[in-house]
XYZ file of C-alpha atoms in Angstrom:
258
model
C 85.495 107.831 140.669
C 85.680 107.308 136.946
C 87.053 104.481 134.846
C 88.419 103.963 131.347
C 87.654 101.330 128.744
C 89.004 100.805 125.234
C 86.068 101.189 122.865
C 86.777 100.911 119.161
C 90.353 102.040 119.749
C 89.370 105.083 121.825
C 90.295 105.065 125.515
C 86.986 106.384 126.823
C 86.389 107.815 130.285
C 83.082 107.109 132.042
C 81.448 107.213 135.456
C 78.856 104.836 136.955
C 76.260 105.552 139.652
C 73.380 103.574 141.184
C 71.742 100.282 140.318
C 68.903 99.199 138.027
C 68.159 99.384 134.313
C 71.006 101.128 132.470
C 70.693 104.804 131.583
C 73.430 106.584 129.623
C 73.780 110.374 129.903
C 75.462 112.035 126.907
C 76.755 115.545 127.624
C 76.748 118.575 125.359
C 79.522 120.066 123.275
C 82.590 121.323 125.157
C 81.023 119.916 128.333
C 82.041 117.103 130.679
C 80.413 114.458 132.860
C 79.989 117.117 135.556
C 77.311 118.861 133.496
C 74.876 116.129 134.593
C 75.457 116.740 138.313
C 71.843 117.825 138.887
C 70.426 114.701 137.184
C 72.689 111.858 138.368
C 71.536 111.643 142.022
C 67.808 111.447 141.190
C 68.253 109.046 138.281
C 70.678 106.845 140.239
C 67.992 106.188 142.859
C 66.178 104.088 140.241
C 68.724 103.238 137.524
C 72.360 102.342 136.939
C 73.564 105.604 135.412
C 76.554 105.760 133.060
C 78.154 109.058 132.098
C 80.794 108.706 129.337
C 82.886 111.531 127.915
C 83.323 111.683 124.136
C 86.405 112.253 121.992
C 88.062 115.587 122.725
C 85.890 116.178 125.791
C 86.792 116.001 129.442
C 89.100 113.098 130.213
C 88.785 111.380 126.801
C 91.502 112.251 124.300
C 90.859 113.854 120.937
C 91.164 111.830 117.717
C 92.866 112.803 114.469
C 90.463 114.422 112.022
C 87.230 116.395 112.373
C 84.714 115.963 115.154
C 81.386 115.014 113.584
C 78.132 113.714 114.987
C 78.505 110.539 112.923
C 81.984 109.899 114.345
C 80.803 110.506 117.906
C 77.798 108.238 117.353
C 80.123 105.476 116.108
C 82.317 106.011 119.182
C 79.262 105.817 121.431
C 78.020 102.624 119.791
C 81.482 101.081 120.223
C 81.459 102.128 123.897
C 77.987 100.622 124.454
C 79.200 97.360 122.926
C 82.403 97.377 124.981
C 80.303 97.914 128.105
C 77.767 95.202 127.086
C 74.960 97.772 127.342
C 72.583 96.534 124.649
C 69.172 98.111 125.237
C 70.368 100.969 127.454
C 68.264 104.123 127.638
C 70.089 107.068 126.025
C 69.552 110.602 127.322
C 71.372 113.256 125.318
C 71.579 116.992 125.913
C 72.570 119.396 123.118
C 75.351 117.716 121.063
C 74.784 114.551 123.095
C 71.194 114.456 121.881
C 72.230 114.464 118.216
C 74.694 111.681 119.002
C 71.996 109.681 120.816
C 69.556 110.119 117.919
C 72.135 108.869 115.419
C 72.851 105.816 117.555
C 69.110 105.108 117.681
C 68.944 105.419 113.886
C 72.046 103.423 112.974
C 72.173 100.904 115.828
C 68.591 100.512 117.074
C 69.373 97.238 118.858
C 71.584 99.147 121.301
C 68.882 101.574 122.451
C 66.002 101.003 124.853
C 64.457 104.473 125.136
C 65.730 107.751 123.715
C 65.611 111.285 125.122
C 66.594 114.274 122.972
C 67.077 117.440 125.055
C 67.579 120.893 123.505
C 68.874 119.819 120.103
C 67.695 120.407 116.563
C 68.447 117.530 114.206
C 68.737 119.752 111.134
C 69.859 123.356 110.824
C 66.382 124.540 109.876
C 65.417 123.787 113.468
C 67.530 126.601 114.928
C 66.522 130.207 115.439
C 68.452 132.815 113.435
C 69.404 134.242 116.838
C 70.856 130.838 117.773
C 73.164 130.993 114.774
C 74.144 134.537 115.699
C 74.879 133.449 119.271
C 77.128 130.635 118.046
C 79.018 133.011 115.785
C 79.402 135.453 118.662
C 80.596 132.681 120.961
C 83.236 131.586 118.451
C 84.703 135.086 118.457
C 84.269 135.878 122.153
C 87.472 135.579 124.157
C 85.722 135.262 127.519
C 83.581 132.349 126.330
C 86.615 130.637 124.877
C 88.522 131.141 128.137
C 85.634 129.682 130.147
C 85.636 126.464 128.118
C 89.432 126.358 128.120
C 89.407 126.476 131.928
C 87.179 123.380 131.955
C 89.145 121.507 129.285
C 92.731 122.189 130.303
C 92.932 120.485 133.720
C 91.166 117.316 132.507
C 92.257 116.593 128.942
C 94.838 113.846 128.337
C 95.969 115.967 125.381
C 97.006 118.829 127.664
C 95.912 122.491 127.721
C 97.801 123.328 124.524
C 95.437 121.128 122.494
C 92.310 123.074 123.433
C 92.391 125.450 120.409
C 92.304 122.408 118.112
C 89.210 120.964 119.824
C 87.543 124.382 119.989
C 87.990 124.981 116.267
C 86.687 121.485 115.482
C 83.537 122.088 117.525
C 82.933 125.511 115.976
C 83.137 123.956 112.515
C 80.775 121.156 113.571
C 78.192 123.646 114.828
C 78.356 125.676 111.615
C 77.804 122.642 109.374
C 75.771 120.112 111.372
C 73.543 118.381 112.234
C 71.717 117.562 109.030
C 69.762 114.379 109.774
C 66.988 113.912 107.174
C 63.446 113.378 108.439
C 63.454 110.078 106.551
C 66.228 108.946 108.897
C 64.484 110.359 111.967
C 61.450 108.282 110.979
C 63.615 105.156 111.312
C 63.851 105.611 115.086
C 61.971 102.732 116.701
C 62.846 103.465 120.325
C 60.194 105.187 122.458
C 61.372 108.787 122.374
C 60.986 111.926 124.478
C 61.774 115.238 122.789
C 62.384 117.946 125.417
C 63.345 121.589 125.186
C 63.000 124.911 126.944
C 60.420 127.426 125.798
C 63.297 129.879 125.278
C 65.722 127.341 123.829
C 68.044 127.547 120.836
C 65.661 125.071 119.185
C 62.411 126.140 117.547
C 59.431 124.503 119.262
C 57.967 123.829 115.829
C 61.027 121.743 114.970
C 60.759 119.647 118.127
C 57.049 119.148 117.429
C 57.889 117.958 113.908
C 60.427 115.485 115.293
C 57.845 114.177 117.764
C 55.344 113.687 114.925
C 57.957 111.945 112.777
C 59.071 109.320 115.304
C 56.508 106.533 115.607
C 56.445 106.469 119.425
C 57.331 109.937 120.683
C 56.373 112.486 123.304
C 57.062 116.230 123.406
C 57.871 118.258 126.531
C 58.411 122.028 126.495
C 59.633 123.196 129.898
C 58.392 126.724 130.677
C 60.734 129.436 131.826
C 63.883 127.676 130.607
C 66.535 127.959 127.924
C 69.187 125.691 126.412
C 70.343 125.069 129.990
C 67.032 123.641 131.239
C 68.592 120.610 133.037
C 70.436 123.155 135.204
C 67.684 125.753 135.410
C 64.826 123.467 136.466
C 66.423 120.130 137.395
C 63.459 118.996 139.508
C 61.058 119.380 136.570
C 63.462 117.793 134.082
C 64.230 114.875 136.408
C 60.535 114.236 137.046
C 59.881 114.126 133.305
C 62.841 111.796 132.735
C 61.878 109.371 135.504
C 58.264 109.301 134.371
C 59.318 108.559 130.786
C 61.712 105.818 131.867
C 59.039 103.955 133.860
C 58.245 100.518 132.495
C 54.530 101.091 133.132
C 54.191 104.710 132.029
C 50.617 105.903 131.568
C 49.158 106.030 128.070
C 47.154 108.825 126.452
C 43.451 108.730 127.302
C 42.319 111.173 124.606
C 44.939 111.020 121.846
C 43.457 113.718 119.590
C 45.851 115.354 117.174
C 48.527 112.670 117.335
C 48.276 111.547 113.714
């Protein structure tokens, strides 16, 4: 069962599972809370897991104006404050990862640990084939219909509003994210950068992010794509739980980390 809370003027839907230190799961673009179904049960055995839905997604209404990562990060920070979740661990996948990173940059006091899954933080981190796939998706009627089938039954705005949200997201993905490395270097939260070895993100980009953040780890999950939390949930969940441990093991031979 989900709940709503007013956060910065946005009536935001969220779900809560389990008990323990707070973990917030931030879904990808055009996705809903259900996209984390393979992670919630394992994480909720050790943590109190929150799964909010952002503006224009799932059961949270759209907002006038463009959808940007900065706007969604501000919404997320307002939701964390409304929920009194200072120091929560943020785990973002795809668009949710860019949102989580921006919260960690702009509101570091709100973030305990940070996980960035399958998301470049600047457009030079994508493959040319990733850009081509996005352009193809924007024009593909079947893909649009698939997302519309998810959006329509849930959205407070009604099915007729889906084309507006879809066009906003397509514009976002053409233009963003563009987070400078100087801003990435401001992240103080312990950070895990994770991606598939066949992801839309270049491994070199994720490695650069991991070198830029002061306290960061890099995980490349073999045999996976942009959908790695669905493709190999056991591996992803093991990595997440290990990273979230208060007493996680340190590096014994930290060669090549500076």
